[in-house]
Amino acid sequence: MIAVVGLIVGVVAGLLLQPSVPAAVAPYLPIAVIAALDALFGGLRAKLDGLFDEKVFIVSFLSNVVVAALIVFLGDQLGVGSQMSTGVVVVLGIRIFSNAAAIRRHLFKA
Amino acid sequence: MSLLRQVMDHPLDPGYEAARRATGGVRPQRGVVTRIWVGLLAVLLGAVTVVAARELRRPEPSALAARTLLESQISERQGDVDTLSRRVSQVGAEVETLRSDALSDASPSLLDTLNRDGVLSGSTALQGPGVVVTLRDAPVLKDADVDPDSRVQDLDLQIVVNSLWSVGAEAVAINDQRLTPVTAVRSAGDAILVNLQPVSSPYSVVAIGDPGKLQSGLARSPAGDWMVSLTNFGIQSSTVGQSELDVPGDDSVRLRYARPVESPATDGSGDATPAAGGPTSDEDQGYGQ
């Protein structure tokens, strides 16, 4: 409950305050958004499975974003940043699809 | 393959099951500190995610800056052009006044000739009764491919204009571009050019003359049939008579070959020397077109 309320508060704050983002972190934004989506779908599925745990949810959310950004950062340093981004997007995309399929089975029994 | 299978078959973060196993199948009760941490991190993550998403939707700053710069330059130049054209018409009116002042006493017949030439060459603005013929491109659904046949072509305007001349129009303008003896109505790519200025739909052809005669004459002329057949392509046209219409003058009428005499002849001999070497066949051609 705390996690969900906190997320909503954060989203509203982000929409209202509109802080500016430093240019240096701009390359990591798409990956961060994909990682956040993955964590959200994972959390929703865990909720439906009855396994939801706020601490696990938040930690997985945070680590997803940080690790995804780190991978892209490393890729940038090695000159393969775009390939790394693609890899992260593929893996997280597959996870999002699988979790979405599980959520669909829960909700529609189909 | 096992990596892909792992991702496909067990997409759920293993942490959820591990946490449940660690507490023996019951919902874990967490301490206050942990809950505060969870809440704070949740706020942070929500904010970061939504800010990232917003940032990604925003156009590129550099492209935006270039666009703004171009826009400001365009409006600046546009302002310059407006100022200069105002100045042109102002000075033109001044010249006109000075000329008629000077000539009204000295040589009224020359002034009459000048005025008539101004009307015929299209350099003076005119007003009077007349008709407005409006041609409009067929309506196009947004983003649909435009069928060239459904647009008004230069030929359509040419036929309308020529018919108007033939039934007694004294002055004609298309979308405020006055038709002069050297005006061409022609297309360049998708655009129609009148006096080399692009005009666009709806095209309003303003003709000054006897409204009744123009309307009935136009209906009987080839243009009448032509406009009827244009409705097959979805092009709408209308002819409206009006008691008061304006056609602008065309500033682009200018001398091409003749130039003023550098020092006016002061010897008073009646044998006036032609200013620019006399009317040669070249000059005749220059004006004849």
mmCIF file of C-alpha atoms in Angstrom:
data_model
loop_
_atom_site.group_PDB
_atom_site.id
_atom_site.type_symbol
_atom_site.label_atom_id
_atom_site.label_comp_id
_atom_site.label_asym_id
_atom_site.label_seq_id
_atom_site.Cartn_x
_atom_site.Cartn_y
_atom_site.Cartn_z
ATOM 1 C CA MET A 1 0.000 0.000 0.000
ATOM 2 C CA ILE A 2 2.745 2.443 0.988
ATOM 3 C CA ALA A 3 4.609 1.675 -2.229
ATOM 4 C CA VAL A 4 1.589 2.255 -4.449
ATOM 5 C CA VAL A 5 0.633 5.485 -2.673
ATOM 6 C CA GLY A 6 4.239 6.608 -2.807
ATOM 7 C CA LEU A 7 4.424 5.918 -6.533
ATOM 8 C CA ILE A 8 1.270 7.913 -7.169
ATOM 9 C CA VAL A 9 2.596 10.794 -5.060
ATOM 10 C CA GLY A 10 5.853 10.661 -7.011
ATOM 11 C CA VAL A 11 4.087 10.664 -10.373
ATOM 12 C CA VAL A 12 1.936 13.644 -9.389
ATOM 13 C CA ALA A 13 4.966 15.486 -8.034
ATOM 14 C CA GLY A 14 6.885 14.837 -11.247
ATOM 15 C CA LEU A 15 3.992 16.109 -13.344
ATOM 16 C CA LEU A 16 3.470 19.230 -11.248
ATOM 17 C CA LEU A 17 7.039 20.266 -10.511
ATOM 18 C CA GLN A 18 8.441 19.566 -13.985
ATOM 19 C CA PRO A 19 12.086 19.550 -12.938
ATOM 20 C CA SER A 20 14.681 19.919 -15.654
ATOM 21 C CA VAL A 21 16.824 16.903 -16.475
ATOM 22 C CA PRO A 22 20.581 17.354 -16.906
ATOM 23 C CA ALA A 23 21.749 16.600 -20.431
ATOM 24 C CA ALA A 24 24.240 14.002 -19.195
ATOM 25 C CA VAL A 25 21.546 11.532 -18.131
ATOM 26 C CA ALA A 26 19.453 11.972 -21.271
ATOM 27 C CA PRO A 27 20.720 8.764 -22.982
ATOM 28 C CA TYR A 28 19.531 6.648 -20.033
ATOM 29 C CA LEU A 29 15.972 7.944 -19.925
ATOM 30 C CA PRO A 30 14.410 5.518 -22.439
ATOM 31 C CA ILE A 31 16.007 2.544 -20.706
ATOM 32 C CA ALA A 32 14.908 3.835 -17.299
ATOM 33 C CA VAL A 33 11.326 4.088 -18.504
ATOM 34 C CA ILE A 34 11.379 0.544 -19.934
ATOM 35 C CA ALA A 35 12.886 -0.796 -16.697
ATOM 36 C CA ALA A 36 10.235 0.993 -14.669
ATOM 37 C CA LEU A 37 7.506 -0.509 -16.858
ATOM 38 C CA ASP A 38 8.999 -3.959 -16.341
ATOM 39 C CA ALA A 39 9.015 -3.521 -12.576
ATOM 40 C CA LEU A 40 5.428 -2.236 -12.635
ATOM 41 C CA PHE A 41 4.189 -5.224 -14.620
ATOM 42 C CA GLY A 42 6.158 -7.567 -12.353
ATOM 43 C CA GLY A 43 4.600 -5.985 -9.283
ATOM 44 C CA LEU A 44 1.100 -6.203 -10.734
ATOM 45 C CA ARG A 45 1.587 -9.853 -11.557
ATOM 46 C CA ALA A 46 2.952 -10.596 -8.087
ATOM 47 C CA LYS A 47 -0.091 -8.862 -6.634
ATOM 48 C CA LEU A 48 -2.389 -11.085 -8.674
ATOM 49 C CA ASP A 49 -0.344 -14.157 -7.734
ATOM 50 C CA GLY A 50 -0.735 -13.144 -4.112
ATOM 51 C CA LEU A 51 3.029 -12.834 -3.753
ATOM 52 C CA PHE A 52 3.275 -9.021 -3.677
ATOM 53 C CA ASP A 53 5.811 -7.589 -1.302
ATOM 54 C CA GLU A 54 6.387 -3.877 -1.124
ATOM 55 C CA LYS A 55 10.017 -4.050 -0.230
ATOM 56 C CA VAL A 56 10.807 -6.524 -3.004
ATOM 57 C CA PHE A 57 8.798 -4.405 -5.440
ATOM 58 C CA ILE A 58 10.593 -1.183 -4.645
ATOM 59 C CA VAL A 59 14.040 -2.785 -4.552
ATOM 60 C CA SER A 60 13.470 -4.562 -7.847
ATOM 61 C CA PHE A 61 12.167 -1.311 -9.356
ATOM 62 C CA LEU A 62 15.219 0.614 -8.185
ATOM 63 C CA SER A 63 17.725 -2.046 -9.190
ATOM 64 C CA ASN A 64 16.090 -2.463 -12.591
ATOM 65 C CA VAL A 65 16.456 1.221 -13.361
ATOM 66 C CA VAL A 66 19.980 1.467 -11.988
ATOM 67 C CA VAL A 67 21.282 -1.717 -13.631
ATOM 68 C CA ALA A 68 19.722 -0.842 -16.973
ATOM 69 C CA ALA A 69 21.294 2.616 -16.846
ATOM 70 C CA LEU A 70 24.608 1.086 -15.787
ATOM 71 C CA ILE A 71 24.613 -1.351 -18.701
ATOM 72 C CA VAL A 72 23.941 1.447 -21.150
ATOM 73 C CA PHE A 73 26.596 3.596 -19.494
ATOM 74 C CA LEU A 74 29.146 0.781 -19.801
ATOM 75 C CA GLY A 75 28.097 0.268 -23.408
ATOM 76 C CA ASP A 76 28.606 3.955 -24.095
ATOM 77 C CA GLN A 77 32.095 3.825 -22.623
ATOM 78 C CA LEU A 78 32.929 0.773 -24.766
ATOM 79 C CA GLY A 79 31.415 2.242 -27.900
ATOM 80 C CA VAL A 80 28.528 -0.226 -28.088
ATOM 81 C CA GLY A 81 25.924 1.890 -26.289
ATOM 82 C CA SER A 82 23.183 1.504 -28.863
ATOM 83 C CA GLN A 83 23.629 -2.289 -29.030
ATOM 84 C CA MET A 84 23.492 -2.481 -25.238
ATOM 85 C CA SER A 85 20.325 -0.398 -25.250
ATOM 86 C CA THR A 86 18.824 -2.798 -27.781
ATOM 87 C CA GLY A 87 19.772 -5.790 -25.630
ATOM 88 C CA VAL A 88 18.236 -4.280 -22.512
ATOM 89 C CA VAL A 89 15.079 -3.372 -24.389
ATOM 90 C CA VAL A 90 14.780 -6.904 -25.818
ATOM 91 C CA VAL A 91 15.205 -8.657 -22.473
ATOM 92 C CA LEU A 92 12.922 -6.297 -20.558
ATOM 93 C CA GLY A 93 10.447 -6.357 -23.415
ATOM 94 C CA ILE A 94 10.194 -10.140 -23.266
ATOM 95 C CA ARG A 95 9.672 -9.956 -19.500
ATOM 96 C CA ILE A 96 6.990 -7.322 -19.888
ATOM 97 C CA PHE A 97 5.219 -9.486 -22.460
ATOM 98 C CA SER A 98 5.370 -12.616 -20.281
ATOM 99 C CA ASN A 99 4.153 -10.764 -17.199
ATOM 100 C CA ALA A 100 1.418 -9.109 -19.196
ATOM 101 C CA ALA A 101 0.359 -12.559 -20.435
ATOM 102 C CA ALA A 102 0.216 -13.835 -16.833
ATOM 103 C CA ILE A 103 -1.827 -10.795 -15.787
ATOM 104 C CA ARG A 104 -4.163 -11.396 -18.698
ATOM 105 C CA ARG A 105 -4.642 -15.052 -17.624
ATOM 106 C CA HIS A 106 -5.425 -13.893 -14.098
ATOM 107 C CA LEU A 107 -7.901 -11.225 -15.148
ATOM 108 C CA PHE A 108 -9.693 -12.917 -18.044
ATOM 109 C CA LYS A 109 -8.985 -16.562 -17.228
ATOM 110 C CA ALA A 110 -7.900 -16.991 -20.797
ATOM 111 C CA MET B 1 18.571 -20.954 -25.059
ATOM 112 C CA SER B 2 18.291 -21.602 -21.348
ATOM 113 C CA LEU B 3 18.654 -17.868 -20.788
ATOM 114 C CA LEU B 4 15.726 -17.116 -23.086
ATOM 115 C CA ARG B 5 13.685 -19.926 -21.525
ATOM 116 C CA GLN B 6 14.454 -18.502 -18.091
ATOM 117 C CA VAL B 7 13.277 -15.060 -19.184
ATOM 118 C CA MET B 8 10.194 -16.427 -20.907
ATOM 119 C CA ASP B 9 9.072 -18.929 -18.290
ATOM 120 C CA HIS B 10 9.968 -17.093 -15.104
ATOM 121 C CA PRO B 11 9.461 -13.443 -15.798
ATOM 122 C CA LEU B 12 8.515 -12.721 -12.210
ATOM 123 C CA ASP B 13 11.307 -11.368 -10.119
ATOM 124 C CA PRO B 14 12.571 -14.305 -7.993
ATOM 125 C CA GLY B 15 12.690 -11.931 -5.038
ATOM 126 C CA TYR B 16 8.936 -12.169 -4.528
ATOM 127 C CA GLU B 17 8.985 -15.940 -3.981
ATOM 128 C CA ALA B 18 12.153 -15.764 -1.916
ATOM 129 C CA ALA B 19 10.609 -13.182 0.383
ATOM 130 C CA ARG B 20 7.509 -15.307 0.805
ATOM 131 C CA ARG B 21 9.580 -18.433 1.534
ATOM 132 C CA ALA B 22 11.689 -16.558 4.076
ATOM 133 C CA THR B 23 8.669 -15.681 6.145
ATOM 134 C CA GLY B 24 7.143 -19.121 5.905
ATOM 135 C CA GLY B 25 4.166 -18.348 3.692
ATOM 136 C CA VAL B 26 2.608 -15.517 5.700
ATOM 137 C CA ARG B 27 2.611 -11.850 4.816
ATOM 138 C CA PRO B 28 5.688 -10.338 6.411
ATOM 139 C CA GLN B 29 5.267 -7.513 8.901
ATOM 140 C CA ARG B 30 7.909 -4.856 8.398
ATOM 141 C CA GLY B 31 9.292 -2.300 10.805
ATOM 142 C CA VAL B 32 8.480 1.405 10.634
ATOM 143 C CA VAL B 33 11.904 2.346 9.272
ATOM 144 C CA THR B 34 11.588 -0.116 6.397
ATOM 145 C CA ARG B 35 8.140 1.178 5.548
ATOM 146 C CA ILE B 36 9.358 4.772 5.496
ATOM 147 C CA TRP B 37 12.224 3.770 3.235
ATOM 148 C CA VAL B 38 9.857 1.932 0.924
ATOM 149 C CA GLY B 39 7.568 4.951 0.778
ATOM 150 C CA LEU B 40 10.369 7.400 0.067
ATOM 151 C CA LEU B 41 11.864 5.199 -2.644
ATOM 152 C CA ALA B 42 8.437 4.772 -4.205
ATOM 153 C CA VAL B 43 7.965 8.563 -4.382
ATOM 154 C CA LEU B 44 11.429 8.965 -5.870
ATOM 155 C CA LEU B 45 10.933 6.238 -8.465
ATOM 156 C CA GLY B 46 7.539 7.490 -9.515
ATOM 157 C CA ALA B 47 8.891 11.003 -9.940
ATOM 158 C CA VAL B 48 11.990 9.842 -11.841
ATOM 159 C CA THR B 49 9.952 7.695 -14.195
ATOM 160 C CA VAL B 50 7.398 10.336 -15.027
ATOM 161 C CA VAL B 51 10.072 12.997 -15.425
ATOM 162 C CA ALA B 52 11.997 10.695 -17.771
ATOM 163 C CA ALA B 53 8.875 10.020 -19.805
ATOM 164 C CA ARG B 54 8.092 13.739 -20.018
ATOM 165 C CA GLU B 55 11.642 14.532 -21.032
ATOM 166 C CA LEU B 56 11.506 11.963 -23.823
ATOM 167 C CA ARG B 57 8.311 13.415 -25.227
ATOM 168 C CA ARG B 58 9.831 16.876 -25.419
ATOM 169 C CA PRO B 59 11.337 17.848 -28.786
ATOM 170 C CA GLU B 60 15.114 17.941 -29.095
ATOM 171 C CA PRO B 61 16.393 21.196 -27.590
ATOM 172 C CA SER B 62 18.810 21.857 -30.450
ATOM 173 C CA ALA B 63 16.182 21.292 -33.119
ATOM 174 C CA LEU B 64 13.808 23.482 -31.145
ATOM 175 C CA ALA B 65 16.384 26.249 -30.865
ATOM 176 C CA ALA B 66 17.116 26.128 -34.590
ATOM 177 C CA ARG B 67 13.420 26.212 -35.334
ATOM 178 C CA THR B 68 12.846 29.186 -33.049
ATOM 179 C CA LEU B 69 15.768 30.995 -34.645
ATOM 180 C CA LEU B 70 14.415 30.355 -38.126
ATOM 181 C CA GLU B 71 10.953 31.439 -37.090
ATOM 182 C CA SER B 72 12.239 34.691 -35.623
ATOM 183 C CA GLN B 73 14.320 35.337 -38.755
ATOM 184 C CA ILE B 74 11.328 34.683 -40.971
ATOM 185 C CA SER B 75 9.082 37.053 -39.066
ATOM 186 C CA GLU B 76 11.857 39.645 -38.936
ATOM 187 C CA ARG B 77 12.378 39.545 -42.697
ATOM 188 C CA GLN B 78 8.642 39.499 -43.208
ATOM 189 C CA GLY B 79 8.442 42.689 -41.168
ATOM 190 C CA ASP B 80 11.200 44.238 -43.282
ATOM 191 C CA VAL B 81 9.337 43.308 -46.454
ATOM 192 C CA ASP B 82 6.101 44.760 -45.083
ATOM 193 C CA THR B 83 7.817 48.002 -44.107
ATOM 194 C CA LEU B 84 9.488 48.295 -47.493
ATOM 195 C CA SER B 85 6.313 47.557 -49.448
ATOM 196 C CA ARG B 86 4.459 50.138 -47.394
ATOM 197 C CA ARG B 87 7.234 52.566 -48.232
ATOM 198 C CA VAL B 88 6.994 51.656 -51.920
ATOM 199 C CA SER B 89 3.286 52.356 -52.104
ATOM 200 C CA GLN B 90 3.713 55.519 -50.030
ATOM 201 C CA VAL B 91 6.408 56.855 -52.330
ATOM 202 C CA GLY B 92 4.395 55.731 -55.342
ATOM 203 C CA ALA B 93 1.403 57.723 -54.132
ATOM 204 C CA GLU B 94 3.675 60.699 -53.525
ATOM 205 C CA VAL B 95 5.076 60.473 -57.042
ATOM 206 C CA GLU B 96 1.546 60.169 -58.373
ATOM 207 C CA THR B 97 0.425 63.294 -56.518
ATOM 208 C CA LEU B 98 3.449 65.303 -57.550
ATOM 209 C CA ARG B 99 3.016 64.239 -61.151
ATOM 210 C CA SER B 100 -0.643 65.119 -61.335
ATOM 211 C CA ASP B 101 0.053 68.438 -59.584
ATOM 212 C CA ALA B 102 2.779 69.265 -62.060
ATOM 213 C CA LEU B 103 0.867 68.118 -65.100
ATOM 214 C CA SER B 104 -2.638 69.365 -64.291
ATOM 215 C CA ASP B 105 -1.602 72.905 -65.186
ATOM 216 C CA ALA B 106 1.121 72.319 -67.692
ATOM 217 C CA SER B 107 -0.375 69.620 -69.839
ATOM 218 C CA PRO B 108 -3.789 68.197 -68.934
ATOM 219 C CA SER B 109 -3.891 66.033 -72.040
ATOM 220 C CA LEU B 110 -0.647 64.297 -71.024
ATOM 221 C CA LEU B 111 -2.160 63.637 -67.591
ATOM 222 C CA ASP B 112 -5.177 62.016 -69.203
ATOM 223 C CA THR B 113 -2.907 59.833 -71.300
ATOM 224 C CA LEU B 114 -0.951 58.860 -68.197
ATOM 225 C CA ASN B 115 -4.090 57.966 -66.273
ATOM 226 C CA ARG B 116 -5.409 55.859 -69.124
ATOM 227 C CA ASP B 117 -2.071 54.113 -69.489
ATOM 228 C CA GLY B 118 -2.054 53.468 -65.737
ATOM 229 C CA VAL B 119 -5.413 51.720 -66.001
ATOM 230 C CA LEU B 120 -4.430 49.718 -69.044
ATOM 231 C CA SER B 121 -1.046 48.681 -67.697
ATOM 232 C CA GLY B 122 -2.557 47.755 -64.342
ATOM 233 C CA SER B 123 -0.291 50.009 -62.334
ATOM 234 C CA THR B 124 -3.097 52.017 -60.702
ATOM 235 C CA ALA B 125 -5.544 50.545 -58.202
ATOM 236 C CA LEU B 126 -9.151 50.702 -59.357
ATOM 237 C CA GLN B 127 -12.593 50.306 -57.863
ATOM 238 C CA GLY B 128 -16.051 49.899 -59.243
ATOM 239 C CA PRO B 129 -18.879 47.421 -59.715
ATOM 240 C CA GLY B 130 -18.114 43.956 -61.005
ATOM 241 C CA VAL B 131 -18.221 40.236 -60.332
ATOM 242 C CA VAL B 132 -16.256 37.879 -58.114
ATOM 243 C CA VAL B 133 -15.696 34.385 -59.487
ATOM 244 C CA THR B 134 -14.571 31.999 -56.754
ATOM 245 C CA LEU B 135 -12.978 28.628 -57.500
ATOM 246 C CA ARG B 136 -12.279 26.248 -54.656
ATOM 247 C CA ASP B 137 -10.238 23.020 -54.586
ATOM 248 C CA ALA B 138 -12.247 19.892 -53.847
ATOM 249 C CA PRO B 139 -12.268 19.192 -50.103
ATOM 250 C CA VAL B 140 -9.614 16.649 -49.147
ATOM 251 C CA LEU B 141 -9.667 14.356 -46.155
ATOM 252 C CA LYS B 142 -6.774 14.973 -43.814
ATOM 253 C CA ASP B 143 -3.592 13.111 -44.840
ATOM 254 C CA ALA B 144 -5.349 11.615 -47.853
ATOM 255 C CA ASP B 145 -3.535 11.580 -51.177
ATOM 256 C CA VAL B 146 -4.532 14.593 -53.207
ATOM 257 C CA ASP B 147 -5.817 13.789 -56.662
ATOM 258 C CA PRO B 148 -4.313 16.483 -58.922
ATOM 259 C CA ASP B 149 -7.568 16.510 -60.888
ATOM 260 C CA SER B 150 -9.458 17.685 -57.814
ATOM 261 C CA ARG B 151 -7.372 20.840 -57.582
ATOM 262 C CA VAL B 152 -7.887 24.025 -59.545
ATOM 263 C CA GLN B 153 -5.336 24.153 -62.360
ATOM 264 C CA ASP B 154 -3.767 27.147 -64.064
ATOM 265 C CA LEU B 155 -5.784 26.291 -67.183
ATOM 266 C CA ASP B 156 -9.060 26.720 -65.259
ATOM 267 C CA LEU B 157 -8.063 30.202 -64.115
ATOM 268 C CA GLN B 158 -6.828 31.099 -67.596
ATOM 269 C CA ILE B 159 -10.152 30.145 -69.152
ATOM 270 C CA VAL B 160 -12.131 32.117 -66.578
ATOM 271 C CA VAL B 161 -9.892 35.180 -66.934
ATOM 272 C CA ASN B 162 -9.909 35.117 -70.727
ATOM 273 C CA SER B 163 -13.688 34.822 -70.786
ATOM 274 C CA LEU B 164 -13.974 37.741 -68.369
ATOM 275 C CA TRP B 165 -11.787 39.875 -70.633
ATOM 276 C CA SER B 166 -13.812 38.850 -73.678
ATOM 277 C CA VAL B 167 -17.138 39.842 -72.097
ATOM 278 C CA GLY B 168 -15.946 43.295 -71.165
ATOM 279 C CA ALA B 169 -14.047 43.212 -67.887
ATOM 280 C CA GLU B 170 -11.983 46.364 -67.489
ATOM 281 C CA ALA B 171 -9.639 45.159 -64.768
ATOM 282 C CA VAL B 172 -9.053 41.693 -63.329
ATOM 283 C CA ALA B 173 -7.222 40.499 -60.228
ATOM 284 C CA ILE B 174 -6.714 36.996 -58.859
ATOM 285 C CA ASN B 175 -6.326 36.832 -55.076
ATOM 286 C CA ASP B 176 -5.267 40.507 -55.029
ATOM 287 C CA GLN B 177 -2.728 40.016 -57.822
ATOM 288 C CA ARG B 178 -3.644 42.482 -60.557
ATOM 289 C CA LEU B 179 -3.478 41.118 -64.080
ATOM 290 C CA THR B 180 -1.347 43.341 -66.280
ATOM 291 C CA PRO B 181 -0.432 42.977 -69.956
ATOM 292 C CA VAL B 182 2.675 41.042 -68.906
ATOM 293 C CA THR B 183 1.018 38.799 -66.307
ATOM 294 C CA ALA B 184 1.152 35.056 -66.742
ATOM 295 C CA VAL B 185 -1.183 32.647 -64.934
ATOM 296 C CA ARG B 186 0.740 29.416 -64.859
ATOM 297 C CA SER B 187 1.540 26.563 -62.570
ATOM 298 C CA ALA B 188 4.911 25.698 -61.098
ATOM 299 C CA GLY B 189 4.749 22.301 -59.461
ATOM 300 C CA ASP B 190 1.652 22.255 -57.282
ATOM 301 C CA ALA B 191 1.366 26.015 -57.005
ATOM 302 C CA ILE B 192 -0.289 28.455 -59.352
ATOM 303 C CA LEU B 193 1.685 31.615 -59.983
ATOM 304 C CA VAL B 194 0.148 34.949 -60.863
ATOM 305 C CA ASN B 195 2.666 37.757 -61.428
ATOM 306 C CA LEU B 196 5.197 35.152 -60.239
ATOM 307 C CA GLN B 197 3.505 35.193 -56.814
ATOM 308 C CA PRO B 198 2.023 31.900 -55.595
ATOM 309 C CA VAL B 199 -1.727 31.983 -55.004
ATOM 310 C CA SER B 200 -3.753 29.233 -53.372
ATOM 311 C CA SER B 201 -7.299 27.984 -53.026
ATOM 312 C CA PRO B 202 -9.868 29.531 -52.757
ATOM 313 C CA TYR B 203 -9.092 31.527 -55.870
ATOM 314 C CA SER B 204 -11.173 34.658 -56.134
ATOM 315 C CA VAL B 205 -11.107 36.301 -59.540
ATOM 316 C CA VAL B 206 -12.269 39.901 -59.194
ATOM 317 C CA ALA B 207 -13.342 41.578 -62.422
ATOM 318 C CA ILE B 208 -14.517 45.175 -62.708
ATOM 319 C CA GLY B 209 -17.155 45.910 -65.306
ATOM 320 C CA ASP B 210 -20.932 45.915 -65.736
ATOM 321 C CA PRO B 211 -21.986 43.167 -63.277
ATOM 322 C CA GLY B 212 -25.068 42.072 -65.231
ATOM 323 C CA LYS B 213 -23.208 41.904 -68.520
ATOM 324 C CA LEU B 214 -20.248 40.128 -66.956
ATOM 325 C CA GLN B 215 -22.436 37.528 -65.241
ATOM 326 C CA SER B 216 -24.602 36.716 -68.219
ATOM 327 C CA GLY B 217 -21.652 36.865 -70.597
ATOM 328 C CA LEU B 218 -19.595 34.583 -68.401
ATOM 329 C CA ALA B 219 -22.423 32.051 -68.189
ATOM 330 C CA ARG B 220 -22.668 31.934 -71.981
ATOM 331 C CA SER B 221 -18.913 31.929 -72.543
ATOM 332 C CA PRO B 222 -16.722 28.786 -72.663
ATOM 333 C CA ALA B 223 -15.858 29.436 -69.020
ATOM 334 C CA GLY B 224 -19.486 28.781 -68.000
ATOM 335 C CA ASP B 225 -19.446 25.264 -69.442
ATOM 336 C CA TRP B 226 -15.955 24.758 -68.132
ATOM 337 C CA MET B 227 -16.929 25.604 -64.543
ATOM 338 C CA VAL B 228 -19.937 23.297 -64.778
ATOM 339 C CA SER B 229 -17.707 20.450 -65.900
ATOM 340 C CA LEU B 230 -15.284 21.214 -63.051
ATOM 341 C CA THR B 231 -17.961 20.179 -60.547
ATOM 342 C CA ASN B 232 -17.379 16.607 -61.783
ATOM 343 C CA PHE B 233 -13.979 16.840 -60.103
ATOM 344 C CA GLY B 234 -15.422 18.322 -56.922
ATOM 345 C CA ILE B 235 -14.222 21.851 -57.689
ATOM 346 C CA GLN B 236 -16.838 24.349 -56.529
ATOM 347 C CA SER B 237 -17.230 27.678 -58.247
ATOM 348 C CA SER B 238 -19.500 30.663 -57.767
ATOM 349 C CA THR B 239 -20.080 33.962 -59.535
ATOM 350 C CA VAL B 240 -21.325 36.883 -57.466
ATOM 351 C CA GLY B 241 -22.044 40.376 -58.730
ATOM 352 C CA GLN B 242 -21.105 43.251 -56.419
ATOM 353 C CA SER B 243 -21.632 46.965 -56.626
ATOM 354 C CA GLU B 244 -18.299 47.948 -55.113
ATOM 355 C CA LEU B 245 -15.057 46.067 -55.681
ATOM 356 C CA ASP B 246 -11.396 46.940 -55.374
ATOM 357 C CA VAL B 247 -8.552 45.711 -57.506
ATOM 358 C CA PRO B 248 -5.045 46.643 -56.416
ATOM 359 C CA GLY B 249 -2.450 48.156 -58.686
ATOM 360 C CA ASP B 250 0.605 46.175 -59.681
ATOM 361 C CA ASP B 251 3.857 47.789 -58.585
ATOM 362 C CA SER B 252 5.974 45.565 -60.755
ATOM 363 C CA VAL B 253 5.329 47.534 -63.929
ATOM 364 C CA ARG B 254 8.634 49.193 -64.602
ATOM 365 C CA LEU B 255 10.827 50.343 -67.402
ATOM 366 C CA ARG B 256 13.132 47.652 -68.699
ATOM 367 C CA TYR B 257 15.074 49.356 -71.445
ATOM 368 C CA ALA B 258 14.404 53.073 -71.270
ATOM 369 C CA ARG B 259 16.268 55.158 -68.745
ATOM 370 C CA PRO B 260 15.888 58.847 -67.862
ATOM 371 C CA VAL B 261 18.054 61.430 -69.576
ATOM 372 C CA GLU B 262 21.028 62.232 -67.388
ATOM 373 C CA SER B 263 20.957 66.003 -68.000
ATOM 374 C CA PRO B 264 17.726 67.445 -69.351
ATOM 375 C CA ALA B 265 18.080 69.166 -72.693
ATOM 376 C CA THR B 266 18.294 72.901 -71.986
ATOM 377 C CA ASP B 267 19.083 74.220 -75.448
ATOM 378 C CA GLY B 268 15.373 74.641 -76.094
ATOM 379 C CA SER B 269 15.586 73.334 -79.624
ATOM 380 C CA GLY B 270 12.298 71.761 -80.685
ATOM 381 C CA ASP B 271 14.188 68.771 -81.965
ATOM 382 C CA ALA B 272 13.657 66.545 -78.907
ATOM 383 C CA THR B 273 16.250 63.821 -78.737
ATOM 384 C CA PRO B 274 14.847 60.444 -77.691
ATOM 385 C CA ALA B 275 16.037 59.594 -74.221
ATOM 386 C CA ALA B 276 17.505 56.173 -74.664
ATOM 387 C CA GLY B 277 18.637 56.157 -78.213
ATOM 388 C CA GLY B 278 15.244 56.044 -79.834
ATOM 389 C CA PRO B 279 12.668 53.302 -80.123
ATOM 390 C CA THR B 280 14.441 50.357 -81.607
ATOM 391 C CA SER B 281 12.815 47.089 -82.454
ATOM 392 C CA ASP B 282 14.203 45.595 -79.209
ATOM 393 C CA GLU B 283 12.249 48.021 -77.097
ATOM 394 C CA ASP B 284 9.120 47.385 -79.054
ATOM 395 C CA GLN B 285 9.428 43.708 -78.326
ATOM 396 C CA GLY B 286 10.116 44.382 -74.692
ATOM 397 C CA TYR B 287 6.750 46.022 -74.231
ATOM 398 C CA GLY B 288 4.771 44.061 -76.722
ATOM 399 C CA GLN B 289 4.672 40.923 -74.598
#
